[in-house]
XYZ file of C-alpha atoms in Angstrom:
358
model
C 1.698 -68.783 24.546
C 2.333 -66.657 21.302
C 2.320 -63.096 21.395
C -0.061 -61.355 19.159
C 1.307 -59.859 16.234
C 1.796 -56.086 16.347
C 0.872 -54.124 12.809
C 3.490 -53.782 10.536
C 5.043 -49.901 10.109
C 3.709 -48.058 7.384
C 6.137 -47.852 4.723
C 8.237 -44.992 4.017
C 6.259 -44.105 0.853
C 2.587 -44.092 2.605
C 4.702 -41.880 5.400
C 5.838 -39.332 2.681
C 2.491 -39.271 1.040
C 0.904 -38.576 4.669
C 3.343 -35.889 5.131
C 2.549 -34.034 1.848
C -1.112 -34.260 2.176
C -0.838 -32.729 5.646
C 1.671 -30.046 4.167
C -0.630 -29.197 1.512
C -3.745 -29.248 3.834
C -1.819 -26.637 6.028
C -1.102 -24.657 3.218
C -4.568 -24.415 1.322
C -5.990 -23.886 5.221
C -3.402 -21.115 5.843
C -4.081 -19.339 2.746
C -7.944 -19.840 3.037
C -7.547 -18.102 6.471
C -5.102 -15.050 5.286
C -6.967 -14.847 1.792
C -8.146 -11.485 2.532
C -4.886 -9.666 2.835
C -3.040 -11.961 -0.188
C -3.725 -9.035 -2.783
C -1.586 -6.513 -0.007
C 1.171 -9.284 0.183
C 1.407 -9.498 -3.227
C 1.326 -5.511 -3.846
C 4.326 -5.580 -0.428
C 6.422 -8.100 -2.641
C 6.070 -6.358 -5.924
C 6.931 -2.884 -4.157
C 9.838 -4.848 -2.149
C 11.194 -6.314 -5.353
C 11.061 -2.904 -7.488
C 12.815 -0.715 -5.022
C 15.441 -3.650 -3.360
C 18.291 -1.921 -5.058
C 18.090 1.252 -4.280
C 17.192 0.192 -0.277
C 20.738 -2.251 -0.626
C 22.304 1.141 -1.485
C 20.888 3.337 1.042
C 21.517 0.402 3.632
C 25.089 0.018 2.353
C 25.633 4.176 3.371
C 23.917 3.686 6.441
C 26.081 3.483 9.909
C 23.582 0.772 10.862
C 22.489 -1.343 8.063
C 20.707 -4.138 9.957
C 18.618 -1.739 11.768
C 15.266 -0.412 11.100
C 15.763 3.177 10.364
C 16.354 2.618 6.434
C 13.577 0.203 6.422
C 11.197 2.702 7.899
C 12.076 5.830 5.629
C 11.991 3.453 2.592
C 8.321 2.422 3.939
C 7.302 6.360 4.808
C 8.994 7.838 1.443
C 6.788 5.086 -0.665
C 3.604 5.610 1.467
C 4.059 9.297 0.614
C 4.327 8.401 -3.159
C 1.069 7.032 -3.099
C -0.689 9.371 -0.329
C 0.508 12.371 -1.458
C -1.252 12.320 -5.267
C -4.246 10.764 -3.819
C -4.904 13.320 -1.425
C -4.545 15.865 -4.353
C -7.276 13.947 -6.339
C -9.419 13.660 -3.312
C -9.273 17.330 -2.432
C -10.224 18.347 -6.040
C -13.041 15.321 -6.181
C -14.474 16.816 -2.958
C -14.597 20.642 -4.739
C -16.033 19.234 -7.690
C -18.812 16.715 -5.842
C -19.884 20.121 -3.367
C -20.437 22.008 -6.677
C -22.414 19.152 -8.439
C -24.536 18.794 -5.300
C -25.201 22.795 -5.244
C -26.118 22.338 -9.146
C -28.656 19.435 -8.090
C -30.398 21.611 -5.241
C -30.667 24.189 -8.251
C -31.779 22.211 -10.983
C -34.578 20.927 -8.792
C -35.711 24.063 -7.142
C -35.154 26.323 -10.668
C -34.244 24.146 -13.574
C -30.910 23.597 -15.149
C -29.843 26.033 -17.614
C -29.370 24.808 -21.280
C -25.660 24.850 -21.995
C -24.314 26.763 -24.908
C -22.769 23.830 -26.320
C -25.137 21.081 -26.261
C -26.909 22.238 -29.319
C -23.481 22.667 -31.057
C -22.618 18.794 -30.519
C -22.350 17.099 -33.815
C -25.220 14.497 -34.733
C -27.095 14.653 -31.591
C -26.744 18.481 -30.876
C -30.786 19.097 -31.582
C -32.347 15.942 -30.143
C -30.179 16.540 -27.142
C -30.580 20.255 -26.762
C -34.589 18.963 -27.349
C -34.176 16.636 -24.375
C -32.598 18.879 -21.956
C -34.930 21.500 -22.315
C -38.036 18.970 -21.728
C -36.145 17.350 -19.005
C -34.355 19.770 -17.133
C -34.840 23.375 -17.807
C -38.165 23.109 -16.343
C -38.018 23.084 -12.621
C -41.131 20.791 -12.339
C -39.390 18.689 -14.541
C -36.219 18.747 -13.537
C -37.314 17.916 -9.824
C -39.044 14.727 -11.452
C -36.162 13.412 -13.292
C -33.649 14.062 -10.402
C -36.203 12.595 -7.823
C -33.659 9.592 -7.382
C -30.516 11.654 -6.519
C -32.190 12.334 -2.877
C -30.493 13.546 -0.505
C -30.449 10.327 1.809
C -29.692 8.303 -1.207
C -26.467 10.413 -1.432
C -25.632 9.873 2.234
C -26.563 6.123 1.526
C -23.932 6.015 -1.520
C -21.229 8.310 0.722
C -21.213 5.625 3.413
C -20.712 2.868 1.087
C -17.880 4.473 -0.383
C -16.765 5.561 3.101
C -16.764 1.687 4.196
C -14.682 0.884 0.861
C -12.391 3.467 1.256
C -11.915 2.067 4.933
C -11.226 -1.733 4.063
C -8.877 -0.352 1.369
C -7.361 1.491 3.626
C -6.760 -0.789 6.251
C -5.164 -3.025 3.546
C -2.921 0.075 2.367
C -1.639 -0.113 5.893
C -1.007 -3.993 5.872
C 0.919 -3.623 2.592
C 2.937 -1.014 4.421
C 3.590 -3.081 7.302
C 4.745 -6.382 5.058
C 6.877 -4.102 3.434
C 8.557 -2.643 6.140
C 9.314 -6.591 7.178
C 10.582 -7.298 3.961
C 13.108 -4.275 3.585
C 14.317 -5.409 6.953
C 14.365 -8.979 6.711
C 14.736 -9.500 2.531
C 17.955 -10.555 2.447
C 17.135 -13.656 4.695
C 14.130 -14.365 3.270
C 15.366 -14.764 -0.040
C 18.205 -17.151 0.874
C 15.607 -19.179 2.636
C 13.242 -19.139 -0.300
C 16.405 -20.029 -2.591
C 17.234 -22.426 -0.352
C 13.715 -24.082 0.106
C 13.412 -23.633 -3.911
C 16.641 -25.745 -4.162
C 15.463 -28.683 -2.123
C 11.796 -28.860 -3.633
C 12.849 -27.973 -7.484
C 16.601 -28.465 -7.855
C 19.186 -25.789 -7.979
C 18.180 -24.742 -11.963
C 15.167 -22.764 -10.777
C 17.440 -19.947 -9.636
C 17.341 -18.673 -13.196
C 13.344 -18.573 -13.150
C 13.689 -16.407 -10.264
C 16.288 -13.753 -11.042
C 13.659 -13.823 -14.664
C 10.857 -13.356 -12.335
C 12.260 -10.674 -10.473
C 13.616 -9.062 -13.579
C 10.366 -8.699 -14.992
C 8.732 -7.108 -12.150
C 11.357 -4.548 -11.975
C 11.115 -3.904 -15.941
C 7.339 -3.599 -15.589
C 7.371 -1.217 -12.915
C 9.792 1.113 -14.727
C 7.927 0.732 -18.136
C 4.711 0.870 -16.414
C 4.852 3.054 -13.252
C 7.774 5.408 -14.539
C 6.374 5.968 -18.330
C 3.125 6.715 -16.928
C 4.329 8.942 -14.323
C 5.839 10.614 -17.193
C 3.149 10.900 -19.250
C 0.977 12.461 -16.406
C 3.428 15.184 -16.039
C 3.671 16.284 -19.730
C 0.092 16.007 -20.403
C -0.188 18.031 -16.964
C 1.667 20.795 -18.551
C -0.669 20.467 -21.242
C -3.837 20.422 -19.553
C -2.606 23.829 -17.802
C -1.295 25.353 -20.764
C -4.847 24.484 -22.500
C -6.842 25.670 -19.703
C -8.528 22.945 -18.135
C -10.132 23.311 -14.799
C -8.076 21.464 -12.214
C -4.984 20.316 -14.486
C -3.639 18.762 -11.128
C -5.904 16.043 -10.826
C -6.613 15.623 -14.748
C -2.543 14.901 -14.702
C -2.840 12.444 -11.606
C -5.394 10.460 -13.384
C -3.926 10.445 -16.375
C -0.595 8.987 -14.993
C -2.766 6.482 -13.152
C -4.773 5.499 -16.088
C -1.403 5.691 -18.297
C -0.327 2.159 -16.519
C -2.745 0.710 -18.057
C -2.834 0.006 -22.006
C -5.174 1.789 -23.710
C -6.969 3.764 -20.332
C -5.337 7.414 -20.894
C -7.186 8.397 -24.298
C -10.366 7.825 -21.580
C -8.608 10.761 -19.528
C -7.330 13.344 -22.075
C -10.071 12.673 -24.160
C -12.168 13.847 -20.925
C -10.387 17.024 -20.624
C -10.499 17.838 -24.410
C -14.592 17.455 -23.772
C -14.251 19.484 -21.096
C -12.462 22.338 -23.200
C -14.584 21.482 -26.061
C -18.153 22.146 -23.661
C -16.585 25.916 -22.906
C -15.893 26.578 -26.327
C -12.427 26.214 -26.438
C -12.236 23.645 -29.993
C -8.432 24.787 -30.662
C -7.542 24.017 -27.328
C -9.634 20.506 -26.796
C -8.321 19.601 -30.448
C -4.654 20.378 -29.189
C -4.795 18.675 -25.587
C -6.045 15.205 -27.682
C -3.707 15.379 -30.342
C -0.780 16.096 -27.973
C -1.962 12.968 -25.814
C -2.357 10.734 -28.586
C 1.495 11.579 -29.907
C 2.940 11.130 -26.174
C 0.615 7.888 -25.899
C 2.252 6.712 -29.100
C 5.719 7.534 -28.358
C 5.458 5.934 -24.880
C 3.783 2.711 -26.101
C 5.238 1.817 -29.042
C 9.115 3.272 -28.335
C 9.990 3.535 -24.465
C 7.358 1.024 -22.808
C 8.917 -1.855 -24.970
C 12.405 -1.211 -24.606
C 12.000 -1.039 -20.846
C 9.765 -3.842 -20.556
C 10.850 -6.025 -23.372
C 14.338 -5.962 -22.357
C 13.974 -6.471 -18.840
C 11.681 -9.438 -19.691
C 13.143 -10.732 -22.870
C 9.500 -11.037 -23.951
C 8.371 -9.778 -27.605
C 6.082 -6.769 -27.479
C 3.247 -9.210 -27.845
C 4.011 -11.317 -25.440
C 4.580 -9.005 -22.585
C 0.920 -7.088 -24.128
C -0.822 -10.262 -23.255
C 0.746 -10.441 -19.774
C -0.330 -6.990 -19.020
C -4.157 -7.473 -20.542
C -4.437 -11.061 -19.021
C -3.120 -10.332 -15.534
C -5.008 -7.177 -15.161
C -8.151 -9.454 -16.228
C -7.548 -12.235 -13.693
C -5.609 -10.476 -10.881
C -6.790 -6.677 -11.285
C -4.208 -4.092 -10.654
C -1.718 -6.450 -9.256
C -1.737 -8.382 -12.582
C -0.196 -5.692 -14.200
C 3.372 -6.593 -12.688
C 2.824 -10.261 -11.964
C 1.453 -11.073 -15.768
C 4.343 -10.130 -17.537
C 6.480 -11.822 -14.795
C 4.560 -15.241 -15.183
C 4.748 -14.923 -19.231
C 8.486 -14.228 -18.760
C 9.164 -17.573 -16.520
C 7.117 -19.509 -18.906
C 8.762 -18.595 -22.465
C 12.416 -19.390 -19.911
C 11.017 -22.781 -19.549
C 9.477 -23.150 -23.067
C 12.986 -21.934 -24.699
C 14.966 -24.322 -22.607
C 12.335 -26.854 -23.651
C 12.554 -26.053 -27.475
C 16.599 -25.598 -27.089
C 16.201 -21.973 -29.007
C 16.905 -18.270 -27.496
C 14.135 -16.299 -28.788
C 10.513 -17.615 -29.164
C 8.283 -16.173 -32.003
C 5.970 -13.144 -31.408
């Protein structure tokens, strides 16, 4: 009696395809599960790469380089770097919000007095003064115009803002947690990533990794450090010129200076505040000084820091920054130039050239 034929074993190619499909499916499923925390992980990686040389020096001088003390201290220091300016800005904004609520209540009850600077506005001064008189000066008109800003709606807006702030706080806490583990286990994780990359892509991918790391560090130096320097310089100018809440404006300037072409919005607003108070010379001085600082930072300091690290012409650095911001938000500020640097390196290897055209 003949034995039934057993099914043939699957070929090695089929097994390999099944493993790849299973692995790809698991990676996609895992990415979908943690999709809400991917920005936090991205920020942790960027911060770890940018500050890793400093952490290594601290670990080399410490008595227990493999412990948790130095990673914990480095994580706490970075947390303070973010939380202290945000706290100062929050206090200043809280005072301004309280003053705005008082102004709204007084405007609804008694009308809003026409500021002396409104009629002096160029081109639109008389029309703006007439509109203000009709819409806000009379108590009844002001109450009708401001009815949408009722207390209940302001409370609802505050709750929405509070919910968004709580969500950001959770992501920030997760970023710090991930950053601590990257500081503690960074060397082992980098070695594992290198081994996996060599197995999948070959040994030549190490150059791409080094270029991406150098690009991120150069971008952090060019954006963050230069932005902080702009904030300090313009903060001094705000204090000298008499801008109200100069610390808040300085912090906002430092943050805005990290995004190309965003800083003029802040020091332009500060100049308008001075202009509204009748300080024309101070307003012009703040705006001109801000433009000079911005020109020097964007055309001399920043291209040298970012372009030197990424080996990119500044046009490609700018495209990487703007495109990264548009696609990934603030995280794209640092990932965009890194991606562009890797792509340009691949192009140079394929074309056999050392420097691409700008």
